[in-house]
Coordinates of C-alpha atoms (C1' of nucleotides) in Angstrom, one line a residue:
Chain A
M1 CA -27.8 -23.1 -27.5
E2 CA -30.8 -21.0 -26.6
Y3 CA -30.4 -17.9 -24.6
R4 CA -32.5 -19.0 -21.6
E5 CA -30.7 -22.3 -21.6
R6 CA -27.4 -20.6 -21.5
I7 CA -28.3 -18.5 -18.6
L8 CA -29.5 -21.5 -16.6
R9 CA -26.3 -23.4 -17.4
F10 CA -24.3 -20.4 -16.3
I11 CA -26.1 -20.2 -13.0
E12 CA -25.7 -23.9 -12.4
E13 CA -22.0 -23.6 -13.1
I14 CA -21.6 -20.9 -10.6
K15 CA -23.5 -22.8 -7.9
T16 CA -21.6 -26.1 -8.4
S17 CA -18.1 -25.1 -9.4
C18 CA -17.4 -21.7 -7.9
L19 CA -16.6 -20.7 -4.3
P20 CA -19.8 -19.3 -2.8
S21 CA -19.9 -15.8 -1.3
V22 CA -16.6 -14.8 -2.9
S23 CA -16.4 -12.7 -6.0
M24 CA -13.8 -10.5 -7.7
D25 CA -14.1 -7.1 -9.3
F26 CA -11.7 -5.6 -11.7
V27 CA -10.6 -2.0 -12.2
V28 CA -8.9 -2.2 -15.5
F29 CA -6.8 0.9 -16.3
G30 CA -5.7 1.9 -19.7
F31 CA -4.1 5.1 -21.1
H32 CA -5.0 6.7 -24.3
E33 CA -4.6 10.2 -25.7
G34 CA -3.5 11.6 -22.4
Q35 CA -6.5 10.2 -20.6
L36 CA -6.6 7.5 -17.9
K37 CA -9.4 5.1 -18.9
V38 CA -11.3 2.3 -17.1
L39 CA -13.2 -0.6 -18.5
L40 CA -16.9 -0.7 -17.8
L41 CA -19.7 -3.1 -18.8
K42 CA -23.4 -3.3 -18.9
W43 CA -25.7 -6.2 -18.3
Q44 CA -28.5 -6.9 -20.7
G45 CA -31.7 -5.5 -19.3
V46 CA -30.0 -3.1 -16.9
D47 CA -29.1 0.4 -18.1
T48 CA -26.5 1.1 -15.4
W49 CA -22.8 0.5 -15.9
M50 CA -20.6 -1.6 -13.7
L51 CA -17.1 -3.1 -13.3
P52 CA -16.2 -6.5 -14.8
G53 CA -16.1 -9.2 -12.3
G54 CA -15.4 -12.9 -11.9
R55 CA -15.5 -15.9 -9.6
V56 CA -13.1 -18.4 -8.2
R57 CA -13.4 -22.0 -9.1
M58 CA -13.3 -24.6 -6.4
D59 CA -9.9 -25.9 -7.2
E60 CA -8.4 -22.7 -8.5
N61 CA -6.0 -20.2 -6.9
M62 CA -7.6 -16.9 -6.5
E63 CA -4.8 -15.1 -8.4
D64 CA -5.1 -17.6 -11.2
A65 CA -8.9 -17.0 -11.3
A66 CA -8.2 -13.3 -11.6
Y67 CA -5.9 -13.7 -14.5
R68 CA -8.3 -16.1 -16.2
S69 CA -11.2 -13.7 -15.8
L70 CA -9.3 -10.8 -17.2
R71 CA -8.0 -12.8 -20.1
E72 CA -11.5 -13.7 -21.0
R73 CA -12.6 -10.1 -20.9
T74 CA -9.7 -8.4 -22.6
G75 CA -8.0 -11.0 -24.6
L76 CA -4.7 -10.2 -22.8
A77 CA -2.6 -12.9 -21.3
E78 CA 0.1 -10.5 -20.0
V79 CA -1.2 -7.8 -17.8
F80 CA -0.2 -6.3 -14.5
L81 CA -2.8 -7.4 -12.0
Q82 CA -2.9 -6.8 -8.3
Q83 CA -5.4 -7.0 -5.5
F84 CA -5.8 -3.7 -3.8
H85 CA -8.7 -4.1 -1.3
T86 CA -11.4 -6.6 -0.2
F87 CA -14.8 -5.2 0.1
G88 CA -17.1 -6.8 2.7
N89 CA -19.9 -4.4 3.6
V90 CA -23.4 -5.8 3.6
I91 CA -24.8 -2.6 2.0
R92 CA -22.5 -3.3 -1.0
N93 CA -25.4 -5.2 -2.3
T94 CA -28.2 -2.7 -1.5
Y95 CA -28.3 -1.7 -5.2
Y96 CA -28.1 -5.2 -6.4
A97 CA -29.6 -5.4 -9.9
M98 CA -29.8 -9.2 -9.9
E99 CA -33.5 -9.2 -9.0
E100 CA -34.3 -6.5 -11.5
T101 CA -32.4 -8.3 -14.2
R102 CA -34.1 -11.6 -13.5
T103 CA -37.5 -10.1 -13.7
K104 CA -36.8 -8.3 -17.0
L105 CA -35.4 -11.4 -18.6
G106 CA -38.4 -13.4 -17.5
F107 CA -36.9 -15.8 -15.1
S108 CA -38.5 -17.1 -12.0
A109 CA -37.1 -16.8 -8.5
E110 CA -36.5 -20.6 -8.5
D111 CA -34.3 -20.4 -11.5
F112 CA -31.9 -18.2 -9.6
E113 CA -32.2 -20.0 -6.3
G114 CA -29.1 -21.1 -4.5
L115 CA -27.0 -18.2 -5.8
P116 CA -25.3 -16.4 -2.9
H117 CA -27.2 -13.3 -1.8
R118 CA -24.2 -11.6 -0.4
D119 CA -20.6 -11.6 -1.5
I120 CA -17.3 -10.6 -0.2
S121 CA -15.5 -9.0 -3.2
V122 CA -11.8 -8.9 -3.7
G123 CA -10.9 -5.9 -5.8
F124 CA -8.1 -6.1 -8.3
Y125 CA -6.6 -3.4 -10.4
A126 CA -5.1 -4.1 -13.8
L127 CA -2.8 -2.1 -16.0
V128 CA -3.1 -2.9 -19.6
E129 CA -1.9 -1.5 -22.9
Y130 CA -4.9 0.3 -24.3
T131 CA -4.2 -0.6 -28.0
K132 CA -3.8 -4.2 -27.4
V133 CA -7.1 -4.7 -25.6
N134 CA -10.0 -6.3 -27.3
P135 CA -13.0 -5.7 -25.0
T136 CA -15.1 -8.8 -25.3
P137 CA -18.8 -8.8 -24.3
G138 CA -19.6 -12.0 -22.4
L139 CA -22.5 -12.7 -24.8
E140 CA -20.1 -13.6 -27.6
L141 CA -18.1 -16.0 -25.5
A142 CA -20.8 -17.6 -23.4
L143 CA -18.7 -16.8 -20.4
D144 CA -21.2 -14.4 -19.0
P145 CA -24.7 -14.4 -20.6
F146 CA -25.6 -11.1 -18.9
T147 CA -23.0 -8.8 -20.4
E148 CA -24.2 -6.8 -23.3
Q149 CA -21.8 -4.0 -23.7
I150 CA -18.2 -3.4 -22.7
Q151 CA -16.2 -0.2 -23.3
W152 CA -13.6 2.2 -22.1
C153 CA -14.5 5.3 -20.1
N154 CA -12.4 8.2 -18.9
V155 CA -11.7 8.0 -15.2
E156 CA -13.0 11.5 -14.6
E157 CA -16.2 10.8 -16.5
V158 CA -17.3 7.5 -14.8
P159 CA -21.1 7.6 -14.3
Q160 CA -22.9 6.3 -11.2
L161 CA -22.2 2.6 -11.2
L162 CA -23.9 -0.4 -9.6
F163 CA -23.1 -1.6 -6.2
D164 CA -20.0 0.0 -4.6
H165 CA -18.1 0.1 -7.8
N166 CA -17.6 3.9 -7.8
E167 CA -15.9 3.5 -4.5
M168 CA -13.8 0.7 -5.8
I169 CA -12.4 2.8 -8.6
Q170 CA -11.5 5.5 -6.1
V171 CA -9.7 3.1 -3.8
A172 CA -7.9 1.5 -6.8
L173 CA -6.8 5.0 -7.9
K174 CA -5.5 5.8 -4.5
T175 CA -3.6 2.6 -4.4
L176 CA -2.2 3.1 -7.9
R177 CA -0.9 6.5 -6.9
R178 CA 0.7 5.2 -3.8
Q179 CA 2.3 2.3 -5.6
L180 CA 3.6 4.4 -8.5
S181 CA 7.1 4.3 -7.0
Y182 CA 7.4 0.6 -6.5
Q183 CA 5.2 -1.0 -9.2
P184 CA 5.9 -1.3 -12.9
I185 CA 3.3 1.4 -13.9
G186 CA 5.3 2.5 -16.9
Y187 CA 5.8 -0.5 -19.1
T188 CA 2.4 -1.9 -18.5
L189 CA 0.4 1.1 -19.5
L190 CA 2.5 2.4 -22.3
P191 CA 3.3 0.9 -25.7
D192 CA 6.7 -0.6 -26.3
Q193 CA 8.1 2.7 -27.5
F194 CA 7.1 6.1 -26.2
T195 CA 8.4 9.6 -25.9
M196 CA 9.4 11.4 -22.7
P197 CA 6.4 13.8 -22.8
Q198 CA 4.1 10.7 -23.1
L199 CA 5.7 9.2 -20.1
Q200 CA 5.3 12.4 -18.2
Q201 CA 1.7 12.8 -19.2
L202 CA 1.0 9.3 -17.9
Y203 CA 2.5 10.2 -14.5
E204 CA 0.7 13.5 -14.4
T205 CA -2.6 11.8 -15.2
I206 CA -2.2 9.2 -12.5
L207 CA -1.0 11.6 -9.9
G208 CA -3.5 14.3 -10.9
Q209 CA -0.8 17.0 -10.8
R210 CA 1.6 18.8 -13.1
L211 CA 5.3 18.0 -12.9
D212 CA 8.2 20.1 -14.0
R213 CA 9.2 18.9 -17.5
R214 CA 12.9 19.3 -17.0
N215 CA 13.2 17.8 -13.6
F216 CA 11.0 14.9 -14.6
Q217 CA 13.2 14.0 -17.5
K218 CA 16.3 14.3 -15.5
R219 CA 15.0 12.0 -12.9
M220 CA 13.7 9.4 -15.2
L221 CA 17.0 9.2 -17.0
S222 CA 18.9 9.1 -13.7
Y223 CA 17.2 5.8 -12.9
G224 CA 19.0 4.2 -15.8
I225 CA 16.0 2.1 -16.8
L226 CA 15.4 3.8 -20.2
E227 CA 17.0 3.0 -23.5
R228 CA 16.9 5.9 -26.0
G229 CA 16.1 5.1 -29.6
E230 CA 15.5 7.0 -32.8
K231 CA 13.9 10.4 -33.0
F232 CA 10.2 10.4 -33.6
Q233 CA 8.4 12.8 -35.9
N234 CA 4.6 12.7 -35.7
G235 CA 4.0 15.9 -37.8
G236 CA 3.7 18.6 -35.2
A237 CA 5.3 21.9 -35.7
Y238 CA 8.1 21.3 -33.2
K239 CA 11.3 19.5 -32.5
A240 CA 11.1 15.8 -32.8
P241 CA 11.3 14.0 -29.4
Y242 CA 13.3 10.8 -28.9
L243 CA 11.6 7.5 -28.6
Y244 CA 12.4 5.4 -25.5
R245 CA 11.8 1.9 -24.3
F246 CA 12.2 0.4 -20.9
D247 CA 15.1 -1.8 -20.0
R248 CA 12.8 -4.4 -18.4
E249 CA 15.6 -6.0 -16.4
K250 CA 16.9 -2.8 -14.9
Y251 CA 13.3 -1.6 -14.3
Q252 CA 12.5 -4.7 -12.4
Q253 CA 15.7 -4.3 -10.3
A254 CA 14.9 -0.7 -9.6
L255 CA 11.4 -1.6 -8.5
A256 CA 12.6 -4.3 -6.2
E257 CA 14.9 -1.8 -4.5
E258 CA 12.1 0.8 -4.5
R259 CA 14.3 3.5 -6.1
L260 CA 11.6 5.0 -8.3
L261 CA 10.2 7.6 -6.1
V262 CA 8.5 10.3 -8.1
V263 CA 6.8 12.7 -5.8
Chain B
M1 CA -22.7 -27.8 28.5
E2 CA -20.6 -30.8 27.6
Y3 CA -17.5 -30.4 25.5
R4 CA -18.7 -32.5 22.6
E5 CA -22.0 -30.7 22.6
R6 CA -20.3 -27.4 22.5
I7 CA -18.2 -28.3 19.5
L8 CA -21.2 -29.6 17.6
R9 CA -23.0 -26.4 18.3
F10 CA -20.1 -24.3 17.2
I11 CA -19.9 -26.2 13.9
E12 CA -23.6 -25.8 13.4
E13 CA -23.3 -22.1 14.0
I14 CA -20.6 -21.7 11.4
K15 CA -22.6 -23.6 8.8
T16 CA -25.8 -21.7 9.3
S17 CA -24.8 -18.2 10.3
C18 CA -21.5 -17.5 8.7
L19 CA -20.4 -16.8 5.1
P20 CA -19.1 -20.0 3.6
S21 CA -15.6 -20.1 2.1
V22 CA -14.6 -16.8 3.7
S23 CA -12.4 -16.5 6.8
M24 CA -10.3 -13.9 8.4
D25 CA -6.9 -14.2 10.0
F26 CA -5.3 -11.7 12.4
V27 CA -1.7 -10.7 12.8
V28 CA -1.9 -8.9 16.2
F29 CA 1.2 -6.8 16.9
G30 CA 2.2 -5.7 20.4
F31 CA 5.4 -4.0 21.6
H32 CA 7.0 -4.9 24.9
E33 CA 10.5 -4.5 26.3
G34 CA 11.9 -3.5 23.0
Q35 CA 10.4 -6.4 21.2
L36 CA 7.8 -6.6 18.5
K37 CA 5.4 -9.4 19.5
V38 CA 2.6 -11.3 17.7
L39 CA -0.3 -13.2 19.2
L40 CA -0.4 -16.9 18.5
L41 CA -2.8 -19.7 19.5
K42 CA -2.9 -23.4 19.6
W43 CA -5.8 -25.7 19.0
Q44 CA -6.6 -28.5 21.5
G45 CA -5.2 -31.7 20.1
V46 CA -2.8 -30.0 17.7
D47 CA 0.7 -29.1 18.8
T48 CA 1.4 -26.5 16.2
W49 CA 0.8 -22.8 16.6
M50 CA -1.3 -20.6 14.4
L51 CA -2.8 -17.2 14.0
P52 CA -6.2 -16.3 15.6
G53 CA -9.0 -16.2 13.0
G54 CA -12.6 -15.5 12.6
R55 CA -15.6 -15.6 10.4
V56 CA -18.1 -13.2 9.0
R57 CA -21.8 -13.5 9.9
M58 CA -24.4 -13.5 7.2
D59 CA -25.7 -10.1 8.0
E60 CA -22.5 -8.5 9.3
N61 CA -20.0 -6.1 7.6
M62 CA -16.6 -7.8 7.3
E63 CA -14.9 -4.9 9.1
D64 CA -17.4 -5.2 12.0
A65 CA -16.7 -9.0 12.1
A66 CA -13.0 -8.3 12.3
Y67 CA -13.4 -5.9 15.2
R68 CA -15.8 -8.3 17.0
S69 CA -13.4 -11.3 16.6
L70 CA -10.5 -9.3 17.9
R71 CA -12.5 -8.0 20.8
E72 CA -13.4 -11.5 21.8
R73 CA -9.8 -12.6 21.6
T74 CA -8.0 -9.7 23.3
G75 CA -10.7 -7.9 25.3
L76 CA -9.9 -4.7 23.5
A77 CA -12.5 -2.6 21.9
E78 CA -10.2 0.1 20.6
V79 CA -7.5 -1.2 18.4
F80 CA -6.0 -0.2 15.2
L81 CA -7.1 -2.8 12.7
Q82 CA -6.6 -3.0 8.9
Q83 CA -6.8 -5.5 6.2
F84 CA -3.5 -6.0 4.4
H85 CA -3.9 -8.8 1.9
T86 CA -6.4 -11.5 0.9
F87 CA -5.0 -15.0 0.6
G88 CA -6.6 -17.3 -1.9
N89 CA -4.2 -20.1 -2.9
V90 CA -5.6 -23.6 -2.8
I91 CA -2.4 -25.0 -1.2
R92 CA -3.1 -22.6 1.7
N93 CA -5.0 -25.6 3.1
T94 CA -2.5 -28.3 2.4
Y95 CA -1.4 -28.4 6.0
Y96 CA -5.0 -28.1 7.2
A97 CA -5.2 -29.6 10.7
M98 CA -8.9 -29.8 10.8
E99 CA -9.0 -33.5 9.9
E100 CA -6.3 -34.3 12.4
T101 CA -8.0 -32.4 15.1
R102 CA -11.3 -34.1 14.4
T103 CA -9.8 -37.5 14.7
K104 CA -8.0 -36.8 17.9
L105 CA -11.1 -35.4 19.5
G106 CA -13.1 -38.4 18.5
F107 CA -15.5 -36.9 16.1
S108 CA -16.8 -38.6 12.9
A109 CA -16.6 -37.2 9.4
E110 CA -20.3 -36.6 9.5
D111 CA -20.1 -34.4 12.5
F112 CA -17.9 -32.0 10.5
E113 CA -19.8 -32.3 7.2
G114 CA -20.9 -29.2 5.5
L115 CA -17.9 -27.1 6.7
P116 CA -16.1 -25.4 3.8
H117 CA -13.1 -27.3 2.7
R118 CA -11.3 -24.4 1.2
D119 CA -11.4 -20.8 2.3
I120 CA -10.4 -17.4 1.0
S121 CA -8.8 -15.7 3.9
V122 CA -8.7 -11.9 4.5
G123 CA -5.6 -11.0 6.5
F124 CA -5.9 -8.2 9.0
Y125 CA -3.1 -6.7 11.0
A126 CA -3.8 -5.1 14.4
L127 CA -1.8 -2.8 16.6
V128 CA -2.6 -3.1 20.2
E129 CA -1.2 -1.8 23.5
Y130 CA 0.6 -4.8 24.9
T131 CA -0.2 -4.1 28.6
K132 CA -3.9 -3.7 28.0
V133 CA -4.4 -7.0 26.2
N134 CA -6.0 -9.9 28.0
P135 CA -5.4 -12.9 25.7
T136 CA -8.5 -15.1 26.0
P137 CA -8.5 -18.7 25.0
G138 CA -11.7 -19.6 23.2
L139 CA -12.4 -22.5 25.6
E140 CA -13.2 -20.0 28.4
L141 CA -15.7 -18.1 26.2
A142 CA -17.2 -20.8 24.2
L143 CA -16.4 -18.7 21.2
D144 CA -14.1 -21.3 19.8
P145 CA -14.0 -24.7 21.4
F146 CA -10.8 -25.7 19.8
T147 CA -8.5 -23.1 21.2
E148 CA -6.5 -24.2 24.1
Q149 CA -3.6 -21.7 24.5
I150 CA -3.0 -18.2 23.4
Q151 CA 0.1 -16.2 24.0
W152 CA 2.6 -13.6 22.7
C153 CA 5.6 -14.5 20.7
N154 CA 8.5 -12.4 19.5
V155 CA 8.3 -11.7 15.8
E156 CA 11.8 -13.0 15.2
E157 CA 11.1 -16.2 17.1
V158 CA 7.8 -17.3 15.5
P159 CA 8.0 -21.1 15.0
Q160 CA 6.6 -23.0 11.9
L161 CA 2.9 -22.3 11.9
L162 CA -0.1 -24.0 10.4
F163 CA -1.4 -23.2 6.9
D164 CA 0.2 -20.1 5.3
H165 CA 0.4 -18.2 8.5
N166 CA 4.1 -17.6 8.5
E167 CA 3.8 -16.0 5.1
M168 CA 0.9 -13.9 6.5
I169 CA 3.1 -12.5 9.2
Q170 CA 5.8 -11.6 6.7
V171 CA 3.3 -9.8 4.4
A172 CA 1.8 -8.0 7.4
L173 CA 5.2 -6.8 8.5
K174 CA 6.0 -5.6 5.1
T175 CA 2.8 -3.7 5.0
L176 CA 3.4 -2.3 8.4
R177 CA 6.8 -1.0 7.4
R178 CA 5.4 0.6 4.3
Q179 CA 2.6 2.3 6.1
L180 CA 4.6 3.5 9.0
S181 CA 4.5 7.0 7.5
Y182 CA 0.8 7.3 7.0
Q183 CA -0.8 5.2 9.7
P184 CA -1.0 5.9 13.4
I185 CA 1.6 3.3 14.4
G186 CA 2.8 5.3 17.4
Y187 CA -0.2 5.8 19.6
T188 CA -1.7 2.4 19.1
L189 CA 1.4 0.4 20.1
L190 CA 2.7 2.5 22.9
P191 CA 1.1 3.3 26.2
D192 CA -0.4 6.7 26.8
Q193 CA 2.9 8.1 28.0
F194 CA 6.3 7.1 26.8
T195 CA 9.9 8.4 26.4
M196 CA 11.7 9.3 23.3
P197 CA 14.0 6.3 23.4
Q198 CA 11.0 4.1 23.7
L199 CA 9.4 5.6 20.6
Q200 CA 12.7 5.3 18.8
Q201 CA 13.0 1.7 19.8
L202 CA 9.6 1.0 18.4
Y203 CA 10.5 2.5 15.1
E204 CA 13.8 0.6 15.0
T205 CA 12.1 -2.6 15.8
I206 CA 9.4 -2.2 13.1
L207 CA 11.9 -1.1 10.5
G208 CA 14.5 -3.5 11.5
Q209 CA 17.3 -0.9 11.4
R210 CA 19.1 1.5 13.7
L211 CA 18.3 5.2 13.6
D212 CA 20.4 8.1 14.7
R213 CA 19.2 9.1 18.1
R214 CA 19.6 12.9 17.6
N215 CA 18.1 13.1 14.2
F216 CA 15.2 10.9 15.2
Q217 CA 14.3 13.2 18.1
K218 CA 14.7 16.3 16.0
R219 CA 12.3 14.9 13.4
M220 CA 9.7 13.7 15.8
L221 CA 9.5 17.0 17.5
S222 CA 9.4 18.8 14.2
Y223 CA 6.1 17.2 13.4
G224 CA 4.5 19.0 16.2
I225 CA 2.4 16.0 17.3
L226 CA 4.1 15.4 20.7
E227 CA 3.3 17.0 24.0
R228 CA 6.2 17.0 26.5
G229 CA 5.3 16.1 30.1
E230 CA 7.3 15.5 33.3
K231 CA 10.6 13.8 33.6
F232 CA 10.6 10.2 34.2
Q233 CA 13.0 8.3 36.5
N234 CA 12.9 4.6 36.3
G235 CA 16.0 4.0 38.4
G236 CA 18.7 3.7 35.8
A237 CA 22.1 5.2 36.3
Y238 CA 21.5 8.0 33.8
K239 CA 19.8 11.2 33.1
A240 CA 16.0 11.0 33.4
P241 CA 14.2 11.2 30.0
Y242 CA 11.1 13.3 29.4
L243 CA 7.7 11.7 29.1
Y244 CA 5.7 12.4 26.0
R245 CA 2.2 11.8 24.8
F246 CA 0.6 12.2 21.4
D247 CA -1.6 15.1 20.5
R248 CA -4.1 12.9 18.9
E249 CA -5.7 15.6 16.9
K250 CA -2.5 16.9 15.4
Y251 CA -1.3 13.3 14.9
Q252 CA -4.5 12.5 12.8
Q253 CA -4.0 15.6 10.8
A254 CA -0.4 14.9 10.1
L255 CA -1.3 11.3 9.1
A256 CA -4.0 12.6 6.8
E257 CA -1.5 14.8 5.1
E258 CA 1.1 12.0 5.0
R259 CA 3.7 14.2 6.6
L260 CA 5.3 11.6 8.8
L261 CA 7.9 10.1 6.6
V262 CA 10.6 8.4 8.6
V263 CA 13.0 6.7 6.3
Chain C
dC1 C1' 33.5 12.9 44.2
dA2 C1' 35.2 10.6 40.1
dT3 C1' 33.1 7.3 36.8
dC4 C1' 29.8 5.6 33.6
dG5 C1' 25.9 5.0 30.7
dT6 C1' 22.3 7.7 29.1
dT7 C1' 19.7 11.8 27.7
dG8 C1' 19.0 16.6 25.6
dT9 C1' 20.5 20.0 22.2
dG10 C1' 23.3 22.2 18.6
dT11 C1' 26.1 22.8 14.3
dA12 C1' 28.5 21.7 10.0
dT13 C1' 28.4 19.1 5.8
dA14 C1' 26.5 16.4 2.1
dT15 C1' 22.8 15.2 -0.6
dT16 C1' 18.5 15.8 -2.7
dT17 C1' 14.8 18.6 -4.4
dA18 C1' 12.8 22.5 -6.6
dA19 C1' 13.0 26.6 -9.6
dC20 C1' 14.4 28.5 -13.6
dA21 C1' 16.9 30.0 -18.5
dC22 C1' 18.4 29.2 -22.9
dA23 C1' 19.5 26.9 -27.2
dA24 C1' 17.8 23.5 -30.8
dT25 C1' 14.4 21.6 -33.9
dG26 C1' 11.0 21.4 -37.5
dA27 C1' 6.6 22.6 -39.4
dT28 C1' 4.0 26.8 -40.8
dA29 C1' 2.9 31.4 -42.6
dC30 C1' 4.4 35.1 -45.4
Chain D
dG1 C1' 14.0 32.0 -48.2
dT2 C1' 13.0 33.5 -43.7
dA3 C1' 10.6 34.9 -39.6
dT4 C1' 7.4 32.7 -36.3
dC5 C1' 5.8 29.4 -33.1
dA6 C1' 5.2 25.5 -30.1
dT7 C1' 7.8 22.1 -28.4
dT8 C1' 12.0 19.5 -27.0
dG9 C1' 16.7 18.8 -24.8
dT10 C1' 20.1 20.2 -21.4
dG11 C1' 22.4 23.0 -17.8
dT12 C1' 22.9 26.0 -13.6
dT13 C1' 21.6 27.9 -9.2
dA14 C1' 19.2 28.3 -4.9
dA15 C1' 16.5 26.2 -1.3
dA16 C1' 15.3 22.5 1.5
dT17 C1' 16.3 18.3 3.6
dA18 C1' 19.0 14.5 5.3
dT19 C1' 23.1 12.9 7.5
dA20 C1' 27.1 12.9 10.4
dC21 C1' 29.0 14.2 14.4
dA22 C1' 30.3 16.8 19.3
dC23 C1' 29.4 18.3 23.7
dA24 C1' 27.1 19.4 28.0
dA25 C1' 23.8 17.7 31.6
dC26 C1' 22.0 14.3 34.5
dG27 C1' 21.7 10.8 38.2
dA28 C1' 23.0 6.5 40.1
dT29 C1' 27.1 3.8 41.5
dG30 C1' 31.3 2.7 43.8

DNA sequence: CATCGTTGTGTATATTTAACACAATGATAC
DNA sequence: GTATCATTGTGTTAAATATACACAACGATG
């Protein structure tokens, strides 16, 4: 199918099969080499980054739509996904790049007619295991003919984004910090097995503050949600740390009872 | 203006000047005689209660729309208002009473054509001072020609409501409890002056548990956000309690620093 | 003027949180 | 081989906080 044709079909699909004036935006967090990362994408013809988004089909639950969108982007079926805020300001769309994009791609105003000019956007944050993610540009899947590039970016180094997406990331981060004690942050951001220092680094990165190594370990073990495994030697000139994995059942139970307060 | 005419105008207004497929619902909390109350309303021709709702105008920020809707309903300009969750399930609308209402009122399907058949609804909870509220049925204001009755109901005695509104109240309550320590719950639900037992009763009602009288007082005073006034005698056979009022500035500061943990 | 329910304040105890010290490990340099 | 170094695992102590509880003061009532 030709490129122009694909875009026209895409627009037609949005107009006919998706809820008008409602969109979703995703703040996808990953953790790699001691850094908290977020997934960003770029539209073809626009040189500013933005968050991945999605739309809700007419007969689709919003939560299902969110999982679907994220699966299409990351290839992950099992992720932690949660709405954190709904953004409804008119000025959200002040820096809308749709017009710019349209012009650059050589489409007429009529081609894009009927698309909503203003959206309410439901913000979701997702916690995914960095190594398992396969960022997929929409171009390859025909799911979004605008998306050219998609890649991870350190949370501290996020550039100026389109729309209110910078604010979205900040609100998502704030929510993440607040929910650290009653959401399964650990086993959705870390690989199956991990060391205590890794776990601590994750918490420190999210909270943005140092924690006492000894008290942290004591506390984590006291929750009774960790299983200790073998020792792990990665070649450093130091004592080998133990590998741990989460006891999912006990973790869930502790979360339900909100016993995992950290700070 | 005739009744039928008013409804047709109302529908036309929604279709032309409000965002399609987005609505708002409000869980309005008040506190009176030791009871947490919530504002419910009834449509004409339907004998099931529901939550007050609203819509966002095309050129209006969603938050502004929420304040406007609530002002129209309660007559209050200054309320604490905050979104707590966005509801997007399709089955939300399974028990939709719109059709039923339409038939009972003698309107044809064409009259109601073009109205969205499925909404995403942003849930807000509001904290208002019970005595200052003047519940206003839409009929009197032409703001909502369906609403016949509006009144307070004890949170524990809420009947089966339309749509997913019972769930909404539960989620709002959960959020309220969780945010008790970093939101200005106190001075939005209580009158300007209040006694310590009143304040405690409020906290106990929201949290759904008893608190130690002495420790509660000690803690509240330790925050340094209360100003003690005169003694207050309401005629009971007991020692007169002091009246307090909040030092708004210090309260705000304590909230910002999240120092008001209660349980 | 004794009684009763309620309010204000204090104090002792238990629990939790925070601060800190030391031994063990395993690669590296000499 | 052995000393060095960064890092890990565990314990101990002091401070802060939360909890439990006791008593005196007040003001209407009979």
